[in-house]
Coordinates of C-alpha atoms and ligand atoms in Angstrom, one line a residue:
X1 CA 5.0 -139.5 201.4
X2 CA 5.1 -142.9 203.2
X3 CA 1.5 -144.4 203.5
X4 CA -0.6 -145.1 206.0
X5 CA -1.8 -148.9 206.1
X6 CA -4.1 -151.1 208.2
X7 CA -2.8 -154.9 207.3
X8 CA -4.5 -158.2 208.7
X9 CA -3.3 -161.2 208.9
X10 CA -5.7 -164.0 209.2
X11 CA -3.6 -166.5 209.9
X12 CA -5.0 -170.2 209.4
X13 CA -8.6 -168.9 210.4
X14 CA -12.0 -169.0 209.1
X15 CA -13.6 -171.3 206.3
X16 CA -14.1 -170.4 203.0
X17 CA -17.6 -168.8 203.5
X18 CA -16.6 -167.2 206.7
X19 CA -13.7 -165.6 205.2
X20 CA -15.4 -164.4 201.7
X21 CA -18.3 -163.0 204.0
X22 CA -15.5 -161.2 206.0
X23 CA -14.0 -159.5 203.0
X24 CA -17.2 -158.3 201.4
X25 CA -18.3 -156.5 205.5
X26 CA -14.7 -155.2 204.9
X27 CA -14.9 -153.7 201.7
X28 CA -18.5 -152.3 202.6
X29 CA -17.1 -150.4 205.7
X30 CA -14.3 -149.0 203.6
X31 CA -11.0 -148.4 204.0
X32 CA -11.3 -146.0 207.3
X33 CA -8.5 -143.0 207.4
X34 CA -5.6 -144.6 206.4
X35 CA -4.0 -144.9 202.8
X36 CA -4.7 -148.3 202.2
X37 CA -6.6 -151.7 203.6
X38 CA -4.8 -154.7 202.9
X39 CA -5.8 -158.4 204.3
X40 CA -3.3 -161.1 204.4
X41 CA -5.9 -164.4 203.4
X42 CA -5.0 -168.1 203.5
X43 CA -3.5 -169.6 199.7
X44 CA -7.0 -171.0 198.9
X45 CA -8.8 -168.0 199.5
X46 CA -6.6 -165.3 197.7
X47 CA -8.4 -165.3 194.3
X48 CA -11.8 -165.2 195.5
X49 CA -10.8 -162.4 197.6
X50 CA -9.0 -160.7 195.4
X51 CA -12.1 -160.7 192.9
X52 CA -14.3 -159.3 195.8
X53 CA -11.7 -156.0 196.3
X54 CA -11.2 -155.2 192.7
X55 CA -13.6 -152.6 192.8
X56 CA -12.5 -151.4 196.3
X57 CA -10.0 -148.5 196.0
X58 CA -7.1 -148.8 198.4
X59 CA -8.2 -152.3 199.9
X60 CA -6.2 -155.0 198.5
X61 CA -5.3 -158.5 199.2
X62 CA -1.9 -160.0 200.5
X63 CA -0.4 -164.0 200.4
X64 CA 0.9 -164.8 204.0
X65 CA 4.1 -166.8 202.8
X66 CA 5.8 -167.4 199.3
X67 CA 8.3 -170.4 199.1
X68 CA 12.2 -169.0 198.4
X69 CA 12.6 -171.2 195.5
X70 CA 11.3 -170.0 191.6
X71 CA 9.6 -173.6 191.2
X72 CA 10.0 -177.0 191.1
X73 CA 9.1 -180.4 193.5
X74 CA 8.4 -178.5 196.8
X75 CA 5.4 -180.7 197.6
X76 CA 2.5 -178.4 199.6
X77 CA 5.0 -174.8 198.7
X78 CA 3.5 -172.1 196.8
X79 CA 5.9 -170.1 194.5
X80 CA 5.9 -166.2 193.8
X81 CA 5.4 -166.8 190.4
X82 CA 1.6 -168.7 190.9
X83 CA 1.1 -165.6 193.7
X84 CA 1.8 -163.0 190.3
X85 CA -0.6 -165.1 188.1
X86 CA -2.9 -164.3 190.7
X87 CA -2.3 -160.9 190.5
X88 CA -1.7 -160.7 194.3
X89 CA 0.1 -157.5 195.1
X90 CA 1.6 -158.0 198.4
X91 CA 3.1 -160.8 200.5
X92 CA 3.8 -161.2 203.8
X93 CA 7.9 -162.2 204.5
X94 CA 9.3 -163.5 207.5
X95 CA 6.5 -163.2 209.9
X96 CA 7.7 -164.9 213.9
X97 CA 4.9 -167.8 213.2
X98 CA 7.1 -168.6 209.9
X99 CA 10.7 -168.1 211.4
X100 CA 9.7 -170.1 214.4
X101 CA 9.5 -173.0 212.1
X102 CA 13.1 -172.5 210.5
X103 CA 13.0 -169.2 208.1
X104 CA 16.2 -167.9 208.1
X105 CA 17.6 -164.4 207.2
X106 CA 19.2 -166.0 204.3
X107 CA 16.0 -167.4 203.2
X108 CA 14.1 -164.6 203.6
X109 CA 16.3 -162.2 202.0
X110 CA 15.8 -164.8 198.6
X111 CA 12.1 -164.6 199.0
X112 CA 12.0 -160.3 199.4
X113 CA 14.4 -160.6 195.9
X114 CA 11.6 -162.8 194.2
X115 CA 8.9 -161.2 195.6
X116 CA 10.5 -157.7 194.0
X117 CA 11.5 -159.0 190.8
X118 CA 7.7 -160.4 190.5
X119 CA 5.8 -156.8 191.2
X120 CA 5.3 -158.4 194.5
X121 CA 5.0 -155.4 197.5
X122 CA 6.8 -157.9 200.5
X123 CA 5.4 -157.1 204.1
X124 CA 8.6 -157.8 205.8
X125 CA 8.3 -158.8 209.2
X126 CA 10.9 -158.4 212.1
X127 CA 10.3 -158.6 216.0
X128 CA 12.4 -159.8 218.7
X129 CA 11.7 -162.7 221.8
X130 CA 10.9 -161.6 225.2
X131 CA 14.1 -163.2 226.0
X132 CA 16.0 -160.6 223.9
X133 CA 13.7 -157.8 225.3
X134 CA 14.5 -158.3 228.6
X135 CA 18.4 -159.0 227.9
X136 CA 18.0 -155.4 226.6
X137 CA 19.5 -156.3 222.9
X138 CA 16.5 -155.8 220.9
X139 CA 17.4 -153.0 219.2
X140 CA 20.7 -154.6 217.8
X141 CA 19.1 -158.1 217.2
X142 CA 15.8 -156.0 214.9
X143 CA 18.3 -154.0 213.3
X144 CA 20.4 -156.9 212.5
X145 CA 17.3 -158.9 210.7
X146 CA 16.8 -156.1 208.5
X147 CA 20.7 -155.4 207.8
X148 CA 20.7 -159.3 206.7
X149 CA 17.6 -159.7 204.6
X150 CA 16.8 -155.6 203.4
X151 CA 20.4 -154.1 203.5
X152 CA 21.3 -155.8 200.0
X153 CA 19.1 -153.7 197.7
X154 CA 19.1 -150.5 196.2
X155 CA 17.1 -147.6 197.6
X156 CA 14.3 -147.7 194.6
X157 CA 14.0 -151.2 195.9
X158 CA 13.7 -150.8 199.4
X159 CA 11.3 -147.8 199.2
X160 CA 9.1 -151.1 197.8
X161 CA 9.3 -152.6 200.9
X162 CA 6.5 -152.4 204.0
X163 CA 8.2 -153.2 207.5
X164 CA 6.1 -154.5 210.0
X165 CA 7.8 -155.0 213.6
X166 CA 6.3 -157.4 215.6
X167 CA 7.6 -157.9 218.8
X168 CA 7.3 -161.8 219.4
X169 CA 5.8 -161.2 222.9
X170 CA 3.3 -159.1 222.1
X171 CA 1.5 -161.3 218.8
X172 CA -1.9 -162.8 220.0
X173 CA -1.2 -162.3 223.8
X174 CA -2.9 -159.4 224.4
X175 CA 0.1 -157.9 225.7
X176 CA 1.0 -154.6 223.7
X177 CA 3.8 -152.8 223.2
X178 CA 3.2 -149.7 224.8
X179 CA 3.0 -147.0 223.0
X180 CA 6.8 -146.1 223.8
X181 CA 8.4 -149.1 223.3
X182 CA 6.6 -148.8 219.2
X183 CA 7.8 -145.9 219.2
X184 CA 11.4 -146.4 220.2
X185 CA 12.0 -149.6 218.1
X186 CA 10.2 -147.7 214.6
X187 CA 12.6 -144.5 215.2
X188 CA 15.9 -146.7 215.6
X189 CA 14.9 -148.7 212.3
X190 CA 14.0 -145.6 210.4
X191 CA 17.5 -143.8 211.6
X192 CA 19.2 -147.4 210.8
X193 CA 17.8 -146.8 207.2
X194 CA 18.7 -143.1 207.2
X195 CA 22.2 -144.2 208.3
X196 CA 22.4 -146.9 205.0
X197 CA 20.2 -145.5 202.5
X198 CA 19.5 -141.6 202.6
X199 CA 16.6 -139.7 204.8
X200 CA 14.3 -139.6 202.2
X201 CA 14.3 -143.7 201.6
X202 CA 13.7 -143.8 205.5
X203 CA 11.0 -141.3 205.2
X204 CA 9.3 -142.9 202.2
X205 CA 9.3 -146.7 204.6
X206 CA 5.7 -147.9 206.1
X207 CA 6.6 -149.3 209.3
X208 CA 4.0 -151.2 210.6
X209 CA 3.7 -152.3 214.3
X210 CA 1.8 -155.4 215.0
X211 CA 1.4 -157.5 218.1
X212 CA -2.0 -157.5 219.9
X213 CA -3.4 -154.3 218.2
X214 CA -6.9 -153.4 219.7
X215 CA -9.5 -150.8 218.7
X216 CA -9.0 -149.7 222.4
X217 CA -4.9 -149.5 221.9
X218 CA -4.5 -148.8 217.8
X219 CA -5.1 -144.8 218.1
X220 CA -2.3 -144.2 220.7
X221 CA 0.2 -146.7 218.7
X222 CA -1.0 -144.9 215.6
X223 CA -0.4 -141.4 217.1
X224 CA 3.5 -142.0 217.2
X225 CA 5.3 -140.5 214.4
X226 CA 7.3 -143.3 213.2
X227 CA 4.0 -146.1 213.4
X228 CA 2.4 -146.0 210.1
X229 CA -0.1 -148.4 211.3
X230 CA -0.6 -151.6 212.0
X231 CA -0.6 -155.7 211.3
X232 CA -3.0 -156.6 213.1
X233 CA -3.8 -161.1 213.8
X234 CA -7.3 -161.4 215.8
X235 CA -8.6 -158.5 215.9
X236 CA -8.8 -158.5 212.2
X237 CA -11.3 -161.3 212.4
X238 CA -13.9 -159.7 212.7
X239 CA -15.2 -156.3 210.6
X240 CA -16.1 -154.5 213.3
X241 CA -13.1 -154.8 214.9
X242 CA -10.7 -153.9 211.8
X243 CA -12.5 -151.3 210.6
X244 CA -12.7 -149.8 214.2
X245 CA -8.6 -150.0 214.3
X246 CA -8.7 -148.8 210.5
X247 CA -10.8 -145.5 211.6
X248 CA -7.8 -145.0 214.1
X249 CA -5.4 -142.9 212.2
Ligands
PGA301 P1 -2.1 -160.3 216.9 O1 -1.2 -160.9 215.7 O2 -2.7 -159.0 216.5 O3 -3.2 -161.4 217.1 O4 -1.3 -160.2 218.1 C1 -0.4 -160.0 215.0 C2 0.4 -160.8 214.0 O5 0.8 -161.9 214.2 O6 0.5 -160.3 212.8

């Protein structure tokens, strides 16, 4: 059974004490009624962190970006190989903030192959522009990121795989998707997976929705079959918040 998963992604936020100070209010409030808590730090934060929710059960730690190559001189890159020798678990791929800045489908579909050849769990991120949700393509152009950088591996693979859509309009605008529109684009990728793979990979796929999640919105995103939580930017921030949204399953 696929799990249910609150995911934050801090972004470039907090200082090191704010953000070690975070984590520990986060593992004392627990991991709410979902399967499993995972926050998506900065690079120079991810050991500490990841020593202060060793203990935690289900509450784990994520990188927010890899680099697509195994190693070599990318001046400022972290590789997938320094994130194992972390022992990180999970990574996020693709997110709109990283595309925007020239991630292609090609490269991203290198980075989920590292990331699974490494024990790495990618959160792979997909959402489309405002401009494509009000030409009324969405569906096709969502579809058609995960077609180009999912759609080459095998179903034991893929069941690996967390999906997080993210519609582009909706991330740290305070504009939601409403409940609906989740709804709607998590059912057309799960039947696009069904349609590939088999029933049971697309059942055994966490879709994530992320993009302005609330403690005032998460329970009626939550409530929709195919939303099996959330990825949630500022409102992760804070404990209170996070947890709130985490106690929203
Ligand atoms: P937001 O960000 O919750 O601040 O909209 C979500 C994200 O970018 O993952």
């Amino acid at each position: 059974m696929r799990k249910k998963i609150t995911a934050g992604n801090w972004k470039m936020n907090l200082d090191y004490d704010s953000a070690t100070s975070l984590a520990r209010e986060i593992v004392q409030k627990g991991i709410g009624k979902g399967d499993l808590m995972i926050m998506a730090v900065p690079f120079p934060y991810l050991s500490q962190i990841n020593n202060i929710v060793a203990d935690a059960s289900a509450i784990d730690v994520a990188a927010q970006n890899c680099h697509h190559e195994v190693k070599g001189a990318y001046t400022g890159e972290v590789s997938v190989d320094m994130l194992k020798s972390l022992n990180i678990k999970y990574c996020l791929v693709g997110h709109s903030e990283r595309r925007q800045i020239g991630e292609t489908d090609e490269i991203l579909k290198t980075k989920i192959d590292l990331c699974l050849a490494n024990g790495i769990t990618p959160i792979f991120c997909c959402g489309e522009s405002l401009q494509i949700r009000e030409d009324g393509t969405h569906q096709g152009f969502v579809q058609t990121q995960l077609e180009n950088s999912l759609f080459h591996l095998a179903d034991d693979d893929l069941l690996k795989v967390i999906i997080a859509y993210e519609p582009i309009w909706a991330i740290g605008t305070g504009k939601t998707a409403s409940a609906e529109q989740a709804q709607e684009m998590h059912a057309h990728l799960r039947n696009t997976i069904a349609q590939k793979y088999t029933a049971a990979v697309a059942d055994g796929i966490s879709i994530l929705y992320g993009g302005s999640v609330k403690p005032a919105n998460a329970q009626e995103l939550f409530a929709n079959a195919d939303v099996d939580g959330g990825l949630i930017g500022g409102a992760s921030l804070a404990a209170e918040s996070f947890s709130a949204i985490s106690e929203s399953f």
